[in-house]
């Protein structure tokens, strides 16, 4: 299992457009991928409505957990996505 933390820098937080993009990136991998907020709420990163329901805002700290056969490549791709887009 691999995990990493990220603090959201996008002024609008994770709204519809970036949520759709992150779901697209996560769905390309076989591993189970979960996003957890600082207050303990979790979402399956492969499900758009699950991600949107968290209501992640600018400045929120999130933890991404990846578990599965391609977790290394999935973690690298998601880190890159978050750095470039959120």
Tab-separated table of N, CA, C and O in Angstrom:
chain	number	residue	atom	x	y	z
A	1	UNK	N	0.849	-1.184	0.000
A	1	UNK	CA	0.000	0.000	0.000
A	1	UNK	C	0.889	1.240	0.000
A	1	UNK	O	1.855	1.314	0.733
A	2	UNK	N	0.545	2.180	-0.830
A	2	UNK	CA	1.258	3.452	-0.865
A	2	UNK	C	0.289	4.576	-0.515
A	2	UNK	O	-0.888	4.527	-0.891
A	3	UNK	N	0.788	5.563	0.212
A	3	UNK	CA	-0.026	6.730	0.560
A	3	UNK	C	0.797	7.990	0.379
A	3	UNK	O	2.022	7.967	0.455
A	4	UNK	N	0.098	9.079	0.120
A	4	UNK	CA	0.737	10.391	0.125
A	4	UNK	C	-0.295	11.427	0.518
A	4	UNK	O	-1.495	11.215	0.376
A	5	UNK	N	0.196	12.530	1.050
A	5	UNK	CA	-0.679	13.634	1.450
A	5	UNK	C	-0.471	14.804	0.512
A	5	UNK	O	0.621	14.990	-0.046
A	6	UNK	N	-1.529	15.581	0.367
A	6	UNK	CA	-1.452	16.751	-0.501
A	6	UNK	C	-2.379	17.826	0.055
A	6	UNK	O	-3.472	17.539	0.524
A	7	UNK	N	-1.920	19.058	-0.013
A	7	UNK	CA	-2.735	20.203	0.392
A	7	UNK	C	-3.251	20.881	-0.876
A	7	UNK	O	-2.454	21.293	-1.724
A	8	UNK	N	-4.548	20.998	-1.008
A	8	UNK	CA	-5.179	21.541	-2.218
A	8	UNK	C	-4.850	23.028	-2.360
A	8	UNK	O	-5.072	23.814	-1.446
A	9	UNK	N	-4.334	23.390	-3.529
A	9	UNK	CA	-3.962	24.779	-3.801
A	9	UNK	C	-4.910	25.468	-4.785
A	9	UNK	O	-4.900	26.684	-4.908
A	10	UNK	N	-5.712	24.694	-5.490
A	10	UNK	CA	-6.680	25.239	-6.449
A	10	UNK	C	-7.676	26.113	-5.680
A	10	UNK	O	-8.322	25.646	-4.723
A	11	UNK	N	-7.813	27.389	-6.067
A	11	UNK	CA	-8.706	28.302	-5.333
A	11	UNK	C	-10.151	27.811	-5.200
A	11	UNK	O	-10.803	28.094	-4.203
A	12	UNK	N	-10.641	27.065	-6.182
A	12	UNK	CA	-12.016	26.575	-6.129
A	12	UNK	C	-12.130	25.179	-5.519
A	12	UNK	O	-13.217	24.614	-5.449
A	13	UNK	N	-11.008	24.620	-5.071
A	13	UNK	CA	-11.031	23.281	-4.500
A	13	UNK	C	-11.222	22.233	-5.587
A	13	UNK	O	-10.942	22.468	-6.753
A	14	UNK	N	-11.711	21.063	-5.198
A	14	UNK	CA	-11.966	20.009	-6.181
A	14	UNK	C	-13.423	20.137	-6.627
A	14	UNK	O	-14.330	19.564	-6.029
A	15	UNK	N	-13.627	20.915	-7.672
A	15	UNK	CA	-14.960	21.094	-8.240
A	15	UNK	C	-15.132	20.109	-9.396
A	15	UNK	O	-14.296	19.230	-9.601
A	16	UNK	N	-16.198	20.227	-10.177
A	16	UNK	CA	-16.570	19.220	-11.176
A	16	UNK	C	-15.466	18.899	-12.184
A	16	UNK	O	-15.181	17.727	-12.441
A	17	UNK	N	-14.832	19.898	-12.756
A	17	UNK	CA	-13.836	19.644	-13.802
A	17	UNK	C	-12.631	18.861	-13.285
A	17	UNK	O	-12.301	17.806	-13.811
A	18	UNK	N	-11.943	19.335	-12.227
A	18	UNK	CA	-10.804	18.557	-11.742
A	18	UNK	C	-11.218	17.211	-11.138
A	18	UNK	O	-10.451	16.246	-11.204
A	19	UNK	N	-12.410	17.132	-10.579
A	19	UNK	CA	-12.876	15.848	-10.042
A	19	UNK	C	-13.006	14.833	-11.170
A	19	UNK	O	-12.579	13.689	-11.038
A	20	UNK	N	-13.578	15.263	-12.287
A	20	UNK	CA	-13.700	14.375	-13.442
A	20	UNK	C	-12.352	13.936	-13.976
A	20	UNK	O	-12.162	12.779	-14.351
A	21	UNK	N	-11.390	14.861	-13.980
A	21	UNK	CA	-10.054	14.530	-14.475
A	21	UNK	C	-9.327	13.555	-13.549
A	21	UNK	O	-8.678	12.618	-14.012
A	22	UNK	N	-9.432	13.762	-12.244
A	22	UNK	CA	-8.747	12.862	-11.309
A	22	UNK	C	-9.384	11.468	-11.336
A	22	UNK	O	-8.684	10.463	-11.229
A	23	UNK	N	-10.688	11.403	-11.523
A	23	UNK	CA	-11.364	10.107	-11.642
A	23	UNK	C	-10.866	9.388	-12.901
A	23	UNK	O	-10.625	8.180	-12.880
A	24	UNK	N	-10.685	10.136	-13.976
A	24	UNK	CA	-10.185	9.551	-15.220
A	24	UNK	C	-8.777	8.979	-15.031
A	24	UNK	O	-8.475	7.872	-15.480
A	25	UNK	N	-7.916	9.706	-14.334
A	25	UNK	CA	-6.556	9.227	-14.063
A	25	UNK	C	-6.615	7.974	-13.181
A	25	UNK	O	-5.968	6.961	-13.474
A	26	UNK	N	-7.376	8.024	-12.104
A	26	UNK	CA	-7.459	6.901	-11.163
A	26	UNK	C	-8.051	5.655	-11.825
A	26	UNK	O	-7.604	4.536	-11.547
A	27	UNK	N	-9.016	5.849	-12.704
A	27	UNK	CA	-9.692	4.717	-13.339
A	27	UNK	C	-8.798	3.958	-14.320
A	27	UNK	O	-9.128	2.849	-14.725
A	28	UNK	N	-7.678	4.538	-14.677
A	28	UNK	CA	-6.751	3.874	-15.602
A	28	UNK	C	-5.944	2.772	-14.915
A	28	UNK	O	-5.212	2.039	-15.580
A	29	UNK	N	-6.091	2.628	-13.600
A	29	UNK	CA	-5.286	1.660	-12.839
A	29	UNK	C	-6.173	0.616	-12.179
A	29	UNK	O	-7.320	0.883	-11.837
A	30	UNK	N	-5.610	-0.570	-11.983
A	30	UNK	CA	-6.344	-1.670	-11.355
A	30	UNK	C	-6.439	-1.514	-9.843
A	30	UNK	O	-7.358	-2.026	-9.217
A	31	UNK	N	-5.497	-0.824	-9.265
A	31	UNK	CA	-5.428	-0.685	-7.805
A	31	UNK	C	-6.660	0.018	-7.238
A	31	UNK	O	-7.310	0.816	-7.911
A	32	UNK	N	-6.931	-0.270	-5.991
A	32	UNK	CA	-7.967	0.423	-5.240
A	32	UNK	C	-7.376	1.765	-4.788
A	32	UNK	O	-6.288	1.797	-4.216
A	33	UNK	N	-8.097	2.856	-5.051
A	33	UNK	CA	-7.573	4.191	-4.734
A	33	UNK	C	-8.623	4.955	-3.936
A	33	UNK	O	-9.765	5.086	-4.360
A	34	UNK	N	-8.196	5.473	-2.787
A	34	UNK	CA	-9.111	6.148	-1.869
A	34	UNK	C	-8.546	7.512	-1.474
A	34	UNK	O	-7.350	7.665	-1.284
A	35	UNK	N	-9.443	8.484	-1.354
A	35	UNK	CA	-9.059	9.813	-0.883
A	35	UNK	C	-9.728	10.033	0.473
A	35	UNK	O	-10.915	9.760	0.640
A	36	UNK	N	-8.940	10.526	1.432
A	36	UNK	CA	-9.451	10.754	2.782
A	36	UNK	C	-9.192	12.209	3.175
A	36	UNK	O	-8.107	12.731	2.942
A	37	UNK	N	-10.196	12.841	3.753
A	37	UNK	CA	-10.048	14.218	4.212
A	37	UNK	C	-9.509	14.233	5.638
A	37	UNK	O	-9.487	13.204	6.316
A	38	UNK	N	-9.099	15.399	6.094
A	38	UNK	CA	-8.543	15.542	7.443
A	38	UNK	C	-9.562	15.170	8.524
A	38	UNK	O	-9.187	14.727	9.608
A	39	UNK	N	-10.858	15.334	8.227
A	39	UNK	CA	-11.879	15.002	9.221
A	39	UNK	C	-12.352	13.548	9.128
A	39	UNK	O	-13.326	13.166	9.762
A	40	UNK	N	-11.661	12.731	8.309
A	40	UNK	CA	-11.931	11.307	8.280
A	40	UNK	C	-12.904	10.810	7.227
A	40	UNK	O	-13.153	9.614	7.135
A	41	UNK	N	-13.479	11.712	6.432
A	41	UNK	CA	-14.394	11.266	5.379
A	41	UNK	C	-13.583	10.683	4.223
A	41	UNK	O	-12.510	11.181	3.917
A	42	UNK	N	-14.104	9.631	3.595
A	42	UNK	CA	-13.370	8.972	2.518
A	42	UNK	C	-14.207	8.888	1.247
A	42	UNK	O	-15.443	8.948	1.285
A	43	UNK	N	-13.494	8.750	0.112
A	43	UNK	CA	-14.149	8.604	-1.184
A	43	UNK	C	-13.331	7.670	-2.052
A	43	UNK	O	-12.101	7.659	-1.991
A	44	UNK	N	-14.029	6.901	-2.865
A	44	UNK	CA	-13.390	6.074	-3.882
A	44	UNK	C	-12.992	7.031	-5.004
A	44	UNK	O	-13.843	7.691	-5.588
A	45	UNK	N	-11.712	7.109	-5.314
A	45	UNK	CA	-11.226	8.081	-6.287
A	45	UNK	C	-11.617	7.715	-7.714
A	45	UNK	O	-11.382	8.488	-8.633
A	46	UNK	N	-12.260	6.577	-7.905
A	46	UNK	CA	-12.714	6.171	-9.238
A	46	UNK	C	-14.187	6.477	-9.460
A	46	UNK	O	-14.736	6.150	-10.499
A	47	UNK	N	-14.829	7.110	-8.484
A	47	UNK	CA	-16.258	7.427	-8.583
A	47	UNK	C	-16.466	8.930	-8.427
A	47	UNK	O	-16.219	9.495	-7.366
A	48	UNK	N	-16.931	9.562	-9.489
A	48	UNK	CA	-17.075	11.018	-9.537
A	48	UNK	C	-17.930	11.562	-8.395
A	48	UNK	O	-17.530	12.493	-7.708
A	49	UNK	N	-19.098	10.997	-8.192
A	49	UNK	CA	-19.993	11.538	-7.161
A	49	UNK	C	-19.431	11.349	-5.759
A	49	UNK	O	-19.667	12.169	-4.872
A	50	UNK	N	-18.669	10.305	-5.565
A	50	UNK	CA	-18.019	10.075	-4.284
A	50	UNK	C	-16.993	11.177	-4.006
A	50	UNK	O	-16.939	11.734	-2.899
A	51	UNK	N	-16.212	11.520	-5.021
A	51	UNK	CA	-15.205	12.590	-4.886
A	51	UNK	C	-15.884	13.936	-4.671
A	51	UNK	O	-15.501	14.712	-3.789
A	52	UNK	N	-16.897	14.228	-5.461
A	52	UNK	CA	-17.609	15.509	-5.348
A	52	UNK	C	-18.288	15.670	-3.982
A	52	UNK	O	-18.349	16.768	-3.443
A	53	UNK	N	-18.785	14.564	-3.426
A	53	UNK	CA	-19.504	14.619	-2.151
A	53	UNK	C	-18.615	15.071	-0.998
A	53	UNK	O	-19.115	15.589	0.001
A	54	UNK	N	-17.294	14.913	-1.124
A	54	UNK	CA	-16.397	15.339	-0.044
A	54	UNK	C	-16.336	16.859	0.087
A	54	UNK	O	-16.043	17.379	1.156
A	55	UNK	N	-16.580	17.580	-1.003
A	55	UNK	CA	-16.549	19.042	-0.940
A	55	UNK	C	-15.195	19.602	-0.540
A	55	UNK	O	-15.114	20.518	0.283
A	56	UNK	N	-14.125	19.062	-1.112
A	56	UNK	CA	-12.767	19.483	-0.764
A	56	UNK	C	-12.522	20.908	-1.246
A	56	UNK	O	-12.743	21.227	-2.403
A	57	UNK	N	-12.053	21.762	-0.342
A	57	UNK	CA	-11.828	23.179	-0.643
A	57	UNK	C	-10.338	23.505	-0.638
A	57	UNK	O	-9.519	22.727	-0.173
A	58	UNK	N	-10.017	24.680	-1.110
A	58	UNK	CA	-8.636	25.163	-1.118
A	58	UNK	C	-8.085	25.150	0.308
A	58	UNK	O	-8.742	25.595	1.246
A	59	UNK	N	-6.883	24.618	0.464
A	59	UNK	CA	-6.249	24.548	1.772
A	59	UNK	C	-6.499	23.256	2.519
A	59	UNK	O	-5.816	22.966	3.503
A	60	UNK	N	-7.470	22.458	2.069
A	60	UNK	CA	-7.755	21.186	2.731
A	60	UNK	C	-6.606	20.205	2.506
A	60	UNK	O	-6.034	20.142	1.421
A	61	UNK	N	-6.290	19.448	3.528
A	61	UNK	CA	-5.267	18.408	3.453
A	61	UNK	C	-5.964	17.081	3.159
A	61	UNK	O	-6.909	16.721	3.859
A	62	UNK	N	-5.530	16.378	2.117
A	62	UNK	CA	-6.101	15.084	1.789
A	62	UNK	C	-5.007	14.021	1.810
A	62	UNK	O	-3.831	14.335	1.670
A	63	UNK	N	-5.425	12.780	2.002
A	63	UNK	CA	-4.509	11.644	1.955
A	63	UNK	C	-5.021	10.690	0.886
A	63	UNK	O	-6.198	10.326	0.886
A	64	UNK	N	-4.135	10.314	-0.022
A	64	UNK	CA	-4.466	9.367	-1.072
A	64	UNK	C	-3.823	8.028	-0.709
A	64	UNK	O	-2.628	7.972	-0.418
A	65	UNK	N	-4.612	6.953	-0.734
A	65	UNK	CA	-4.130	5.604	-0.452
A	65	UNK	C	-4.356	4.734	-1.676
A	65	UNK	O	-5.466	4.700	-2.214
A	66	UNK	N	-3.305	4.046	-2.114
A	66	UNK	CA	-3.368	3.200	-3.290
A	66	UNK	C	-2.927	1.799	-2.882
A	66	UNK	O	-1.861	1.629	-2.289
A	67	UNK	N	-3.744	0.802	-3.212
A	67	UNK	CA	-3.421	-0.574	-2.860
A	67	UNK	C	-3.765	-1.487	-4.028
A	67	UNK	O	-4.921	-1.537	-4.451
A	68	UNK	N	-2.756	-2.170	-4.564
A	68	UNK	CA	-3.015	-3.097	-5.653
A	68	UNK	C	-1.782	-3.383	-6.479
A	68	UNK	O	-0.676	-2.940	-6.153
A	69	UNK	N	-1.973	-4.093	-7.577
A	69	UNK	CA	-0.851	-4.559	-8.379
A	69	UNK	C	-0.045	-3.460	-9.066
A	69	UNK	O	1.136	-3.639	-9.322
A	70	UNK	N	-0.674	-2.339	-9.362
A	70	UNK	CA	0.040	-1.255	-10.048
A	70	UNK	C	0.103	0.015	-9.194
A	70	UNK	O	0.115	1.125	-9.695
A	71	UNK	N	0.185	-0.178	-7.879
A	71	UNK	CA	0.138	0.956	-6.954
A	71	UNK	C	1.286	1.944	-7.146
A	71	UNK	O	1.108	3.147	-6.978
A	72	UNK	N	2.462	1.467	-7.519
A	72	UNK	CA	3.608	2.356	-7.706
A	72	UNK	C	3.395	3.333	-8.853
A	72	UNK	O	3.600	4.536	-8.698
A	73	UNK	N	2.964	2.819	-9.983
A	73	UNK	CA	2.737	3.700	-11.140
A	73	UNK	C	1.513	4.583	-10.919
A	73	UNK	O	1.494	5.735	-11.334
A	74	UNK	N	0.495	4.040	-10.248
A	74	UNK	CA	-0.700	4.837	-9.955
A	74	UNK	C	-0.356	5.989	-9.013
A	74	UNK	O	-0.799	7.121	-9.221
A	75	UNK	N	0.440	5.719	-7.985
A	75	UNK	CA	0.831	6.766	-7.034
A	75	UNK	C	1.619	7.865	-7.739
A	75	UNK	O	1.367	9.056	-7.517
A	76	UNK	N	2.555	7.477	-8.607
A	76	UNK	CA	3.353	8.469	-9.332
A	76	UNK	C	2.478	9.330	-10.237
A	76	UNK	O	2.625	10.555	-10.280
A	77	UNK	N	1.539	8.700	-10.936
A	77	UNK	CA	0.652	9.440	-11.838
A	77	UNK	C	-0.263	10.391	-11.074
A	77	UNK	O	-0.488	11.531	-11.493
A	78	UNK	N	-0.782	9.946	-9.938
A	78	UNK	CA	-1.679	10.796	-9.149
A	78	UNK	C	-0.931	11.952	-8.497
A	78	UNK	O	-1.437	13.075	-8.456
A	79	UNK	N	0.277	11.694	-8.000
A	79	UNK	CA	1.083	12.789	-7.440
A	79	UNK	C	1.322	13.856	-8.496
A	79	UNK	O	1.163	15.053	-8.235
A	80	UNK	N	1.686	13.411	-9.678
A	80	UNK	CA	1.934	14.350	-10.785
A	80	UNK	C	0.659	15.124	-11.108
A	80	UNK	O	0.696	16.343	-11.280
A	81	UNK	N	-0.478	14.434	-11.175
A	81	UNK	CA	-1.744	15.104	-11.467
A	81	UNK	C	-2.061	16.174	-10.425
A	81	UNK	O	-2.404	17.306	-10.768
A	82	UNK	N	-1.956	15.828	-9.148
A	82	UNK	CA	-2.269	16.784	-8.098
A	82	UNK	C	-1.336	17.994	-8.142
A	82	UNK	O	-1.792	19.126	-8.005
A	83	UNK	N	-0.056	17.773	-8.346
A	83	UNK	CA	0.909	18.881	-8.426
A	83	UNK	C	0.622	19.818	-9.597
A	83	UNK	O	0.746	21.029	-9.481
A	84	UNK	N	0.228	19.257	-10.722
A	84	UNK	CA	0.009	20.060	-11.930
A	84	UNK	C	-1.382	20.692	-11.987
A	84	UNK	O	-1.555	21.710	-12.665
A	85	UNK	N	-2.375	20.122	-11.311
A	85	UNK	CA	-3.755	20.569	-11.485
A	85	UNK	C	-4.461	21.067	-10.236
A	85	UNK	O	-5.454	21.773	-10.343
A	86	UNK	N	-4.022	20.665	-9.069
A	86	UNK	CA	-4.746	21.047	-7.868
A	86	UNK	C	-3.829	21.654	-6.824
A	86	UNK	O	-4.145	21.875	-5.723
